[in-house]
mmCIF file of C-alpha atoms in Angstrom:
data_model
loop_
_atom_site.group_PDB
_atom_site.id
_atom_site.type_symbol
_atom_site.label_atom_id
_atom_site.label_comp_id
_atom_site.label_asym_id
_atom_site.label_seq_id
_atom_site.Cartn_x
_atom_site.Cartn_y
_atom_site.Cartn_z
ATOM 1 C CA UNK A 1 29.232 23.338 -60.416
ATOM 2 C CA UNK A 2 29.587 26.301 -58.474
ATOM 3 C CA UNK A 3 32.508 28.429 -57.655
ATOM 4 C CA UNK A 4 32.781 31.259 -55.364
ATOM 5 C CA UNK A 5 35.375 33.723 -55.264
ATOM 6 C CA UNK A 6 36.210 37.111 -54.318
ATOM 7 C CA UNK A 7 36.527 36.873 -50.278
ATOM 8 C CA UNK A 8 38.977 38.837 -48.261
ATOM 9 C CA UNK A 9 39.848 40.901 -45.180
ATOM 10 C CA UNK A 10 38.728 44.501 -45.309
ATOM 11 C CA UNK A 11 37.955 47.438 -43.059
ATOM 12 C CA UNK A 12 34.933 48.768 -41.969
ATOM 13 C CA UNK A 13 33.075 50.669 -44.465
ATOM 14 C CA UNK A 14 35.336 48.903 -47.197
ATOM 15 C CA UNK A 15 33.584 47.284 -50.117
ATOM 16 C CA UNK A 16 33.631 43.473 -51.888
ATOM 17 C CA UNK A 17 33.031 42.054 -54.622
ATOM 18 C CA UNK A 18 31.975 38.251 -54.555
ATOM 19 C CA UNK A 19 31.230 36.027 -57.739
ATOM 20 C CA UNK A 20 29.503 32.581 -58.525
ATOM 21 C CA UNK A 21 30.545 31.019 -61.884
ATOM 22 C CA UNK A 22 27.549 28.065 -62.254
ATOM 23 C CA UNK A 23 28.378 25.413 -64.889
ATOM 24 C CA UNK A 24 26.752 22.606 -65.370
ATOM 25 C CA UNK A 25 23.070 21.826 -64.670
ATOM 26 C CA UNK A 26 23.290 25.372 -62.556
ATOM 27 C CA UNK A 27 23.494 27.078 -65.808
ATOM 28 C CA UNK A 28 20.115 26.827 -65.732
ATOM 29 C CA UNK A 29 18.641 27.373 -62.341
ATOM 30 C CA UNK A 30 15.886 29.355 -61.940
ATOM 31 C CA UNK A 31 16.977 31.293 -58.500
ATOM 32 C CA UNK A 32 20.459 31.787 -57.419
ATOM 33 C CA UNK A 33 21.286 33.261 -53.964
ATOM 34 C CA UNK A 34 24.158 34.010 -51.408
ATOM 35 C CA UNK A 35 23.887 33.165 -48.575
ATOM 36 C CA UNK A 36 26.531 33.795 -45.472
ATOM 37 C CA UNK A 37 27.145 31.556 -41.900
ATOM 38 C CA UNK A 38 29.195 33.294 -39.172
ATOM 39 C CA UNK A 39 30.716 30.872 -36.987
ATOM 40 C CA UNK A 40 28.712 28.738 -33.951
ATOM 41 C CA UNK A 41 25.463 30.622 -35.724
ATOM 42 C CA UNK A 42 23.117 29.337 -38.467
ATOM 43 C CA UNK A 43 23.254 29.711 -42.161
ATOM 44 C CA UNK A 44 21.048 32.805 -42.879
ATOM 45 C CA UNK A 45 20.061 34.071 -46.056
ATOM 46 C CA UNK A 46 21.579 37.590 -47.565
ATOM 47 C CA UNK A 47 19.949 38.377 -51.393
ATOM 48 C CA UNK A 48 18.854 36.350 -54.568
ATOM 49 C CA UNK A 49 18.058 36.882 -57.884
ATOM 50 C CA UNK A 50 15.996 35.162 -60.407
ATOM 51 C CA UNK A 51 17.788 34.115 -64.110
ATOM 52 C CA UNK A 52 15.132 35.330 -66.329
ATOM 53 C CA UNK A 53 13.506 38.343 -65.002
ATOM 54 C CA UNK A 54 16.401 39.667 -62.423
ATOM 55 C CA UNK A 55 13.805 39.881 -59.947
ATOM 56 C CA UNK A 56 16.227 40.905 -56.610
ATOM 57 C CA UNK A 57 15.149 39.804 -53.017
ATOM 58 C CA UNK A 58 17.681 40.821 -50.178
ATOM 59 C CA UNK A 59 17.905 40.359 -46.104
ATOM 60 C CA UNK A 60 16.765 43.749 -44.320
ATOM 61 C CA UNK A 61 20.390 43.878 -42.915
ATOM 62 C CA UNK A 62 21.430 44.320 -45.903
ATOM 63 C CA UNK A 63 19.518 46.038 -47.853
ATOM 64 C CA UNK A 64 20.796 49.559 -49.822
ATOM 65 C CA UNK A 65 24.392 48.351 -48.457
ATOM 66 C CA UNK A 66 24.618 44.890 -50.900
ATOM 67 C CA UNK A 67 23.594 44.585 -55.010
ATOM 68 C CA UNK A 68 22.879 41.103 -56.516
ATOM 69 C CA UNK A 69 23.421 41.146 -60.292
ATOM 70 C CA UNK A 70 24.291 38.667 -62.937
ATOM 71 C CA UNK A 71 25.546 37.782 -66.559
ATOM 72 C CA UNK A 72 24.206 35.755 -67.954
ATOM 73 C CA UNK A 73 26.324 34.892 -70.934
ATOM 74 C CA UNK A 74 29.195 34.125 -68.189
ATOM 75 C CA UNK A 75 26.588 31.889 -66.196
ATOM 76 C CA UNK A 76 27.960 34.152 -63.360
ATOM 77 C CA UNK A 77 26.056 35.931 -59.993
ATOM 78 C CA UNK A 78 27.399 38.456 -58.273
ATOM 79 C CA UNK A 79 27.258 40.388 -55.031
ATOM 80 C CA UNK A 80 28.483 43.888 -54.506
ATOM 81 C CA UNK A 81 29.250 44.541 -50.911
ATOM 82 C CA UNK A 82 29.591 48.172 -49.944
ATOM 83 C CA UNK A 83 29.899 49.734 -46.335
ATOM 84 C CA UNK A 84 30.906 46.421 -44.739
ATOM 85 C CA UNK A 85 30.378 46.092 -40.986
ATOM 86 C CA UNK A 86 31.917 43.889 -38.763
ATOM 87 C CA UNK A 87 28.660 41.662 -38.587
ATOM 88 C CA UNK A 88 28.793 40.952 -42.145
ATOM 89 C CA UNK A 89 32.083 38.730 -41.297
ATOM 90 C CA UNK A 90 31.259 35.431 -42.392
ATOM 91 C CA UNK A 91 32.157 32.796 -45.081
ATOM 92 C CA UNK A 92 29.437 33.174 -47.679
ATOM 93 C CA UNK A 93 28.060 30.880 -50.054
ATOM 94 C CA UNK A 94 26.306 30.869 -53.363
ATOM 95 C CA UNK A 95 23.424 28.629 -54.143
ATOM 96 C CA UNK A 96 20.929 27.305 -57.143
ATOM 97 C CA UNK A 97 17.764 26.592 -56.781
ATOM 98 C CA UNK A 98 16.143 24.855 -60.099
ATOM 99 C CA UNK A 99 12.854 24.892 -58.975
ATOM 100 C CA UNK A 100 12.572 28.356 -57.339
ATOM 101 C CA UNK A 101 10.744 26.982 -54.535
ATOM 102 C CA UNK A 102 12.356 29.748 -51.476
ATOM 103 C CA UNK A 103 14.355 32.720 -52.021
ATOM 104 C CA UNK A 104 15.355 33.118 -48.880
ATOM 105 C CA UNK A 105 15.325 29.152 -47.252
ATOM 106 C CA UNK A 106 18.398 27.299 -47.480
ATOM 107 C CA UNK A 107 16.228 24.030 -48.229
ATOM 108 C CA UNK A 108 14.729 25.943 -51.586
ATOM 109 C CA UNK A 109 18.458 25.634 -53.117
ATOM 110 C CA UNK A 110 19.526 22.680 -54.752
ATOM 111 C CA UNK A 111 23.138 23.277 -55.232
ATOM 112 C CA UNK A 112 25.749 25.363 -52.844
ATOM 113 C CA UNK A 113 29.211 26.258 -53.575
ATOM 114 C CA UNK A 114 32.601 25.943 -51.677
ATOM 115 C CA UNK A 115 32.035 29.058 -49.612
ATOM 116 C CA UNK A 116 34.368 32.300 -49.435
ATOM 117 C CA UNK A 117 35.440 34.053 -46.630
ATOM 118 C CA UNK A 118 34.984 37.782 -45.700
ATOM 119 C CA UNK A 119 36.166 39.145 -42.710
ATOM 120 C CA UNK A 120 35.468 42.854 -41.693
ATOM 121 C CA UNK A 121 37.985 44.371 -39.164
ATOM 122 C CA UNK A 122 37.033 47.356 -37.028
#
């Protein structure tokens, strides 16, 4: 019910462009969010967005570097990545949360997709 696309390999300072296409009951969530998980480290929150009001929340690393956005007559999120850094390597997922309970907790989303990889060279 969700799909993520739009990983890659790119270069430091390179920019990305990841999608979520919900269908399904996620059509309708109230919060959807990427998150990202680097290898051996935990799955840590990176920017959400609310359906109705586009209300944006992102992680302080990074913040003025990544965009959130969304259309809503493709059911689709998506998150700009500019001025990648090596740290940002990671596969990323997108999430739903119906109830809007966290932004920023894993446990607040009901629904995660496949995950996407990016990987950042130096």
């Amino acid at each position: 019910q969700l799909q993520a696309s739009g990983g890659g390999l790119v270069q430091t300072g390179g920019s990305l462009r990841l999608s979520c296409a919900a269908s399904g009951r996620t059509s309708s969530s109230y919060v959807m969010g990427w998150f990202r998980q680097a290898p051996g480290k935990e799955r840590e929150f990176v920017a959400a967005i609310t359906w109705g009001g586009g209300s944006t929340y992102y992680a302080d690393s990074v913040q003025g570097r990544f965009t959130i956005s969304r259309d809503n007559a493709k059911n689709t999120v998506y998150l700009q990545m500019s001025d990648l850094k090596p740290e940002d390597t990671a596969t990323y997922y997108c999430a739903a949360s119906l109830a809007g309970l966290s932004t920023h907790m894993p446990w607040g989303y009901d629904y995660w997709g496949q995950g996407t990889q990016v990987t950042v060279s130096s």
